[in-house]
Tab-separated table of C-alpha atoms in Angstrom:
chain	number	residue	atom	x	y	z
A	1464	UNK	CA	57.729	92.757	-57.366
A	1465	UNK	CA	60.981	93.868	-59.791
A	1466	UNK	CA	60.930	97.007	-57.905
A	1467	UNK	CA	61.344	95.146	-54.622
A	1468	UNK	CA	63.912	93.172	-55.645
A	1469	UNK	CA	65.845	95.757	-57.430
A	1470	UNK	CA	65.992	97.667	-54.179
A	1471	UNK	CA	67.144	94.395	-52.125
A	1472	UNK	CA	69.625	94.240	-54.671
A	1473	UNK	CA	70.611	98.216	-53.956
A	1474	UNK	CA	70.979	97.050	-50.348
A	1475	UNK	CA	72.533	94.376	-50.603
A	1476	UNK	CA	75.169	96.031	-52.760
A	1477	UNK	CA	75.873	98.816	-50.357
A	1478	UNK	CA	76.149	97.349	-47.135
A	1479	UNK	CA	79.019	94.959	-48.790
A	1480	UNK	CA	80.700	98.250	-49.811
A	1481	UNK	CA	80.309	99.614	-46.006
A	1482	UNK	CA	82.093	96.174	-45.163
A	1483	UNK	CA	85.263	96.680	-47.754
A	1484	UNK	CA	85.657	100.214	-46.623
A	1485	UNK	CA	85.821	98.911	-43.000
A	1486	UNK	CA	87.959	96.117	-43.560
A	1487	UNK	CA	90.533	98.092	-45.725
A	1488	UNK	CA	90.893	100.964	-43.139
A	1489	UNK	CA	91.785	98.019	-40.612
A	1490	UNK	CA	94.732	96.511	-41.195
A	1491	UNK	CA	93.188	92.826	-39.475
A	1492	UNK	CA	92.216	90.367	-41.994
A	1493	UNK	CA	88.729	90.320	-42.694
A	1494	UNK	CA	85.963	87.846	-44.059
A	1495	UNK	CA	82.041	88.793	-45.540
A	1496	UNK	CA	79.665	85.713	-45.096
A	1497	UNK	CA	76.630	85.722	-46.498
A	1498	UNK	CA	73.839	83.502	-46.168
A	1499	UNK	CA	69.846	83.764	-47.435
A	1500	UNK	CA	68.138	83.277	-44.035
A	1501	UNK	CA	64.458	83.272	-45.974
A	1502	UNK	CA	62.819	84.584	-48.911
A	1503	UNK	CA	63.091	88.021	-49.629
A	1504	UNK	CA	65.747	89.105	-46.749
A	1505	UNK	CA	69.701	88.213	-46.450
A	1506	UNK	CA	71.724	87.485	-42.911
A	1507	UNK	CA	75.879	89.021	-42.936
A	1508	UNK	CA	78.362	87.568	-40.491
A	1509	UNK	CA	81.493	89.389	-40.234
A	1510	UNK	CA	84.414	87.702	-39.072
A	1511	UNK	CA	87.662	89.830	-38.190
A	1512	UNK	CA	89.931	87.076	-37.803
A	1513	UNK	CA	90.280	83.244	-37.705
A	1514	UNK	CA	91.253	82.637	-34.094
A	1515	UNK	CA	95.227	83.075	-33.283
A	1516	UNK	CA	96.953	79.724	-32.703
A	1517	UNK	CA	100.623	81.078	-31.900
A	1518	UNK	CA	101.116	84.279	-29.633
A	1519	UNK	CA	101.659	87.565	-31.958
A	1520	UNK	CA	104.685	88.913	-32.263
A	1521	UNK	CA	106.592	91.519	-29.983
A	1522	UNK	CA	105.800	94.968	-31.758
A	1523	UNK	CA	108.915	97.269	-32.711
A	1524	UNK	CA	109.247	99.838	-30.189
A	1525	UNK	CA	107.300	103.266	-32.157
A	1526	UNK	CA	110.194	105.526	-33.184
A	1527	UNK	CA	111.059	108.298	-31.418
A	1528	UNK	CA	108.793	111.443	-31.925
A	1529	UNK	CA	110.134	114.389	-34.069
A	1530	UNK	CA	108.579	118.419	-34.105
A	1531	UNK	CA	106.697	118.366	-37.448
A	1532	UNK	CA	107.137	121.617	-38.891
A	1533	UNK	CA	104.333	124.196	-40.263
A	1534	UNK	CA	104.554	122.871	-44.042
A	1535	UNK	CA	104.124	119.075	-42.836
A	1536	UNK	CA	100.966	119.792	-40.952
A	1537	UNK	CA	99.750	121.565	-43.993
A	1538	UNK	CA	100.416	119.007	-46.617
A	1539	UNK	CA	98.914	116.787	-44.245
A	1540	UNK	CA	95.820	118.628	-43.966
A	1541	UNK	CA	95.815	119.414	-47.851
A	1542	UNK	CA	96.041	115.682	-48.053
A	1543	UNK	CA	93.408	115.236	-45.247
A	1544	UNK	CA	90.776	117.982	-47.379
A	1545	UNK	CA	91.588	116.016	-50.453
A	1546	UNK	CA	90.834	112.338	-48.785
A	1547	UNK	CA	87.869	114.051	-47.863
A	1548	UNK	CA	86.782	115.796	-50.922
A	1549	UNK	CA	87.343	112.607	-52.744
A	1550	UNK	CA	85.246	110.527	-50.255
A	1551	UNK	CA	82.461	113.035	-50.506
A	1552	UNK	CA	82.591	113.052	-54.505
A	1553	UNK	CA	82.357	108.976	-54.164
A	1554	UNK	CA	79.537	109.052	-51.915
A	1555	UNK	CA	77.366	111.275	-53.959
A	1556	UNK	CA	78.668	109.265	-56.897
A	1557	UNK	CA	76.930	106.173	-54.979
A	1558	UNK	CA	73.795	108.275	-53.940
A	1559	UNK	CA	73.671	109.292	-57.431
A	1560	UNK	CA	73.604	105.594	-58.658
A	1561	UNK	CA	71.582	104.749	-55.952
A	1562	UNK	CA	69.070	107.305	-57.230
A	1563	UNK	CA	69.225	106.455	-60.604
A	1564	UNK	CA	68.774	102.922	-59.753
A	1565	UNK	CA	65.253	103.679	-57.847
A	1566	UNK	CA	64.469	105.511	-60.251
A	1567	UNK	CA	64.534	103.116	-62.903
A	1568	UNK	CA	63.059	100.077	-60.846
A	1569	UNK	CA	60.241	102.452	-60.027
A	1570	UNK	CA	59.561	103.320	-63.633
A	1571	UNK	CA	59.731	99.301	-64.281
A	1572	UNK	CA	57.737	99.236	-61.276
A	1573	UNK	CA	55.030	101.848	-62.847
A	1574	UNK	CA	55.505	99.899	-66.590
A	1575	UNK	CA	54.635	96.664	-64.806
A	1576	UNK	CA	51.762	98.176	-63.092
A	1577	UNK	CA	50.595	99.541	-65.898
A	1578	UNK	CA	50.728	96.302	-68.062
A	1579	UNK	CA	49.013	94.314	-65.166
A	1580	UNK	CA	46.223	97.087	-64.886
A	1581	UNK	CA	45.842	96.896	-68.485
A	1582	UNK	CA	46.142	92.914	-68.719
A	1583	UNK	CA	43.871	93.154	-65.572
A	1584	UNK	CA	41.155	95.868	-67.395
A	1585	UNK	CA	41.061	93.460	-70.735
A	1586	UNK	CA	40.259	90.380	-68.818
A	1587	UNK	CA	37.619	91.804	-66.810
A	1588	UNK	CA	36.000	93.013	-69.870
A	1589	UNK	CA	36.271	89.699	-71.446
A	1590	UNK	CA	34.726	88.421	-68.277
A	1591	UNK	CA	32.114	90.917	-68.151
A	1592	UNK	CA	31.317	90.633	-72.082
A	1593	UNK	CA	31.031	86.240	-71.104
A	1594	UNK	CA	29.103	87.189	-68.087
A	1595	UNK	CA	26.618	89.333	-69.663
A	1596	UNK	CA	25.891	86.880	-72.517
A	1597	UNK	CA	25.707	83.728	-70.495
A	1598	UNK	CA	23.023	86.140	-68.534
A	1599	UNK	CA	21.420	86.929	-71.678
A	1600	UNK	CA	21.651	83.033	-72.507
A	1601	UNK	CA	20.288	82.317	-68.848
A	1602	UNK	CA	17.607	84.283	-69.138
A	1603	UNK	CA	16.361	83.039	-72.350
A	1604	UNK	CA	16.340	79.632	-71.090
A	1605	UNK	CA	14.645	80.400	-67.973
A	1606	UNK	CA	12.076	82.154	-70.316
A	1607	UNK	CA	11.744	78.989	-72.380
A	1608	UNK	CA	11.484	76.979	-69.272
A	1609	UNK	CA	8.881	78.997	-68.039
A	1610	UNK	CA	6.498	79.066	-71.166
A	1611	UNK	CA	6.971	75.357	-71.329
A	1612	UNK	CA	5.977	75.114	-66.996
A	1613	UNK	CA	2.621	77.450	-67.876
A	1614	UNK	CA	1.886	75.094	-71.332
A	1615	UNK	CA	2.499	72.167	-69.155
A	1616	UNK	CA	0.207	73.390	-66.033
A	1617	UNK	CA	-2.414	74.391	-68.800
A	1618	UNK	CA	-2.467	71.113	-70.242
A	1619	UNK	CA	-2.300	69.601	-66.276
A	1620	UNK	CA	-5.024	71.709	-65.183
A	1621	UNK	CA	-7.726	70.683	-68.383
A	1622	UNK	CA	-6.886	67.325	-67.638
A	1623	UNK	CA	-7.286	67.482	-63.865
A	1624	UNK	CA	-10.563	69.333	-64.618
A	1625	UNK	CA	-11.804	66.361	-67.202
A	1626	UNK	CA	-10.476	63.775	-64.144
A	1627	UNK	CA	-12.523	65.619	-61.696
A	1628	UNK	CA	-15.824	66.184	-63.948
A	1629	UNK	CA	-15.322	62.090	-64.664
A	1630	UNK	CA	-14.917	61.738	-61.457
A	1631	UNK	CA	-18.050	63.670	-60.702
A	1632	UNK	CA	-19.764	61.991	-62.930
A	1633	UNK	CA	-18.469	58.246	-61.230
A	1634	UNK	CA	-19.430	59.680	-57.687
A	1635	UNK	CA	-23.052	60.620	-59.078
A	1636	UNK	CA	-23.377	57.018	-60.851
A	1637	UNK	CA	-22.300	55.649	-57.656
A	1638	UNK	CA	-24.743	57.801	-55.025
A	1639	UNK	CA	-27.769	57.257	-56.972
A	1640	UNK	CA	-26.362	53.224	-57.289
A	1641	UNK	CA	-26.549	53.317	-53.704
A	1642	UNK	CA	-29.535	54.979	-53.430
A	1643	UNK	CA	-31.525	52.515	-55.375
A	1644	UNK	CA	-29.451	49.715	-53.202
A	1645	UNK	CA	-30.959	51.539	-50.512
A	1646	UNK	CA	-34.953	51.736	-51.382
A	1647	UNK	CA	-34.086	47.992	-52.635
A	1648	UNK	CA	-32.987	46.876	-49.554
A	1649	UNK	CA	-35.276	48.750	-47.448
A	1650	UNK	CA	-38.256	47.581	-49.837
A	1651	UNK	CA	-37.107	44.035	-49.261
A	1652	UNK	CA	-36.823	44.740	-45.276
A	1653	UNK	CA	-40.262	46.246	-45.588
A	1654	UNK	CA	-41.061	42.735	-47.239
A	1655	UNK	CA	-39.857	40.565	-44.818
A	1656	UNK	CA	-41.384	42.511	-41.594
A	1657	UNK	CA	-44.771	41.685	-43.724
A	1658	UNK	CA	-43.999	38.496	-43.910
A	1659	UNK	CA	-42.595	37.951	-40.021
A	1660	UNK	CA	-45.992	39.691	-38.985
A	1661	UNK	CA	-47.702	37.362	-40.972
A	1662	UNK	CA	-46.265	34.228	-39.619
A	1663	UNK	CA	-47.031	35.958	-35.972
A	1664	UNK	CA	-50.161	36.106	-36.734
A	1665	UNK	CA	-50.223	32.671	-38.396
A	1666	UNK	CA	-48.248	31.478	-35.077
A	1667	UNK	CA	-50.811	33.085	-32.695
A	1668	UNK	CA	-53.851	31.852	-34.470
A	1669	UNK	CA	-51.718	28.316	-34.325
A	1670	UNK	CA	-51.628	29.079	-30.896
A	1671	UNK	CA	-55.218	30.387	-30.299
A	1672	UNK	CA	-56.775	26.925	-31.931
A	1673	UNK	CA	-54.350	25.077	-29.483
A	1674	UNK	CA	-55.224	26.774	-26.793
A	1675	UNK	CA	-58.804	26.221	-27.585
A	1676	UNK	CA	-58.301	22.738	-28.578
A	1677	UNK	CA	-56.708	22.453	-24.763
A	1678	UNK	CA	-59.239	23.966	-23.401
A	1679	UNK	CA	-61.328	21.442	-25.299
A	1680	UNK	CA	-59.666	18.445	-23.962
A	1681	UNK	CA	-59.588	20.255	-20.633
A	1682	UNK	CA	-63.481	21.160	-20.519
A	1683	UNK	CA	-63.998	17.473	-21.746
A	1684	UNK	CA	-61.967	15.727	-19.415
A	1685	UNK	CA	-63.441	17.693	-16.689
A	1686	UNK	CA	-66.933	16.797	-17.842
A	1687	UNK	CA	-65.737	13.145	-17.913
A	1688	UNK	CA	-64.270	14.129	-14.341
A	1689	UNK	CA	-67.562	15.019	-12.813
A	1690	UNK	CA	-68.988	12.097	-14.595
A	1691	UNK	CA	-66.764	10.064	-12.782
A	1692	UNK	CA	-67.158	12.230	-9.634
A	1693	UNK	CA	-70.896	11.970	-9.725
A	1694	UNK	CA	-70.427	8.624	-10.303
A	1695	UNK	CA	-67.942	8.123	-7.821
A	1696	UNK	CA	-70.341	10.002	-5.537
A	1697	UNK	CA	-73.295	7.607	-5.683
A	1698	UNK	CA	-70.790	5.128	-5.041
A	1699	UNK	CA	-69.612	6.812	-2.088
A	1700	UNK	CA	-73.122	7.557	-1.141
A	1701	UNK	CA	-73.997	3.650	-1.090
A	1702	UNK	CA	-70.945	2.678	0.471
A	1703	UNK	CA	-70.449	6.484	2.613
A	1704	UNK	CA	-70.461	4.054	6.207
A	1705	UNK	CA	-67.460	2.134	4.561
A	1706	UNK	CA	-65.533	4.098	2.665
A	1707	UNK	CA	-64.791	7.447	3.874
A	1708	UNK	CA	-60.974	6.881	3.893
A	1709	UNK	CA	-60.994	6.157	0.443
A	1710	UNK	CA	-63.616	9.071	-0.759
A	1711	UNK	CA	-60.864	11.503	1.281
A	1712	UNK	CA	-58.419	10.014	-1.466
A	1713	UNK	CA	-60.064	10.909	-4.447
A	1714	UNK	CA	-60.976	14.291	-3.039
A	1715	UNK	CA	-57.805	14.961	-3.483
A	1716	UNK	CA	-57.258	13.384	-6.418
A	1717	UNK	CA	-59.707	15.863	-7.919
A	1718	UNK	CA	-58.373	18.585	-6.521
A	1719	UNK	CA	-54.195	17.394	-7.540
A	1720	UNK	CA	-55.884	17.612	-11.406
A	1721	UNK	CA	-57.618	20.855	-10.870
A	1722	UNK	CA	-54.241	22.440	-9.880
A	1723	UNK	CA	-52.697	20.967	-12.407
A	1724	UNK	CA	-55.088	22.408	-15.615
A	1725	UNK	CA	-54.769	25.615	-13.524
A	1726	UNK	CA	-51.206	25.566	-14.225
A	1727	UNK	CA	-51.395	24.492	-17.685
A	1728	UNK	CA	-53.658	27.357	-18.375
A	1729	UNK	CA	-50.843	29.917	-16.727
A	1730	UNK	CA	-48.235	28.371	-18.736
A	1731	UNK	CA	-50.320	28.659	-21.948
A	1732	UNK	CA	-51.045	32.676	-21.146
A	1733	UNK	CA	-47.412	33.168	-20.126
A	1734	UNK	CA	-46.286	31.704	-23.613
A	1735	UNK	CA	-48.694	33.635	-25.538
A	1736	UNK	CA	-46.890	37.028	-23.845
A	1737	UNK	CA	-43.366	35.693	-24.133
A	1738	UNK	CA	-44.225	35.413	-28.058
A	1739	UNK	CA	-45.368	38.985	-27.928
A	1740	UNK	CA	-42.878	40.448	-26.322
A	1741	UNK	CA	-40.193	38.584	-28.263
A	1742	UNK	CA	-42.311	39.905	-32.035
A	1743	UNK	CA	-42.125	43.310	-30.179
A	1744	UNK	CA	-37.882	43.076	-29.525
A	1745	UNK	CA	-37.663	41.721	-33.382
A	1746	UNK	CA	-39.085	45.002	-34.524
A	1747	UNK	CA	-37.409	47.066	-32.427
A	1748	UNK	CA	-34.135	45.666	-33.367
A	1749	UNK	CA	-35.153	46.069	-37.172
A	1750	UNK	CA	-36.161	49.585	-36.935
A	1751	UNK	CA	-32.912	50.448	-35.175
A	1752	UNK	CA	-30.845	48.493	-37.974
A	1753	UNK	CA	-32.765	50.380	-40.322
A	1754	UNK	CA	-32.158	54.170	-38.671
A	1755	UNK	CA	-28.556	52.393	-38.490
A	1756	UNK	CA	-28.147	51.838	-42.068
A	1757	UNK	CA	-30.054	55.414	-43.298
A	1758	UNK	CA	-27.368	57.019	-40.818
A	1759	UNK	CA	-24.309	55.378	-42.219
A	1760	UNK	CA	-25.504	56.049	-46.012
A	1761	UNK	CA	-26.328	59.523	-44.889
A	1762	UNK	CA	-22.216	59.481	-43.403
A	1763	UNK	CA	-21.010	57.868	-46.649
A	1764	UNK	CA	-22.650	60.615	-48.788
A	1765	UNK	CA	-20.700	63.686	-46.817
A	1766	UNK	CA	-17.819	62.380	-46.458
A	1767	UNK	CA	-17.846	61.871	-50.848
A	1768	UNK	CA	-18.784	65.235	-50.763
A	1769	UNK	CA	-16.418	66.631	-48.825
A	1770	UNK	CA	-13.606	64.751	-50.603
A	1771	UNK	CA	-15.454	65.989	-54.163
A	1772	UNK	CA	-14.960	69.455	-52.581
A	1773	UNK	CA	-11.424	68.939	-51.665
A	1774	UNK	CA	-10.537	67.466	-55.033
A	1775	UNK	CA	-12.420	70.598	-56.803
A	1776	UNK	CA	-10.369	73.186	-54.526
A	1777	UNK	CA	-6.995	71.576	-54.808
């Protein structure tokens, strides 16, 4: 960066002498304007002359020529050579500065280099030397952390295993709690099938001592029917000239209550199989309750297993 500016400087410097030489070899008036168009970098205006108000004036009319002789021309020349000579001499005075000058911002420029690589080299050291024992620092932590994760999952892991054994141990209460509720229940279902098939029975024999005690009544009121009939008959035998009309009427009669205990005796029968069939359905429906039941217990007991498995392999 000093080099750089030390050679905008250089620059700078010489193209302001160009501009003096110029504008001393002309004999207009001149003017150097300078202005900093942006960092780093300058903008020159030259201006010859301020614009001429007035006209100029009439020039003298150039003096009449005159033959130079051989000595003139050769002062003039000697003069000429010496001009020159001089000219030279102050140019390589210029490129001498010049050089000197680039020399010496490069050797600032090489000094500052130096320094920064130097100033540069120390602080990545210092960096390194921090990075390597927050590393070392890092990696003893993570080390701690670590031994404290593997305590931790040891100390997770026995009590997980003592949760699962209890847990075990709860499941296994809870199965063979079950499977008492089960013979209980079915012992008790057992029981009350003994007892339904004893009131059947008590029912039918209920039923068979009605049905005899009907056909009791029935056989008795029949007797007491052909009593009557007999009766009836000897009646009808007396007076058979008379009353045929009305022995027609109690043919029928007769015959209107022998339908009728006909019936009586098919409603009876059909009543006795309705009851059957009916005890039949009851049992059915038990025993299906009961392969019901056995089926869902049998459901409940994988299903804990399989969760006792997944709790074991997780």
């Amino acid at each position: 960066m000093v080099g750089t500016s030390l050679m905008v400087e250089v620059v700078r410097s010489s193209i302001l002498q160009c501009f003096c030489r110029a504008c001393h070899a002309s004999a207009i008036a001149t003017e150097v304007r300078a202005t900093e168009q942006s960092k780093g970098g300058m903008k020159y205006e030259l201006v010859l002359a301020d614009p001429a108000d007035v006209a100029p004036p009439c020039l003298a009319s150039s003096p009449p020529k005159t033959s130079m002789s051989v000595e003139d021309i050769e002062n003039k020349l000697k003069a000429a050579e010496e001009r020159r000579q001089s000219l030279e001499a102050q140019k390589l005075n210029q490129l001498n500065e010049k050089r000197s000058k680039e020399l010496e911002a490069l050797q600032k420029k090489e000094e500052y280099n130096a320094v920064f690589k130097q100033a540069a080299r120390n602080s990545l050291e210092q960096k390194m030397e921090a990075n390597k024992e927050n590393r070392e620092a890092i990696i003893k932590s993570i080390q701690e952390k670590s031994r404290e994760r593997l305590s931790r999952g040891e100390e997770i892991r026995k009590s997980l295993d003592a949760q699962t054994q209890e847990i075990l141990t709860n499941i296994q209460k809870k199965i063979e709690s079950a499977t008492e509720a089960r013979e209980a229940q079915i012992s008790a279902l057992r029981e009350r099938l003994r007892e339904h098939d004893k009131r059947i029975s008590e029912v039918r024999q209920q039923m068979s001592a009605q049905v005899d005690d009907l056909r009791d009544r029935c056989q008795k009121k029949l007797e007491l029917a052909q009593e009557k009939r007999d009766g009836i008959f000897k009646v009808l035998q007396e007076k058979l000239q008379e009353h045929k009309q009305h022995v027609l009427q109690v043919r029928q009669i007769n015959e209107i209550i022998n339908q009728e205990n006909e019936h009586k005796k098919d409603c009876i029968s059909k009543k006795l199989e309705e009851a059957e069939n009916k005890r039949q359905r009851q049992l059915q429906a038990i025993l299906e309750k009961l392969q019901e039941h056995e089926r869902h217990a049998e459901e409940v007991r994988l299903n804990k297993a399989q969760n006792i498995t997944g709790v074991t392999s997780g």
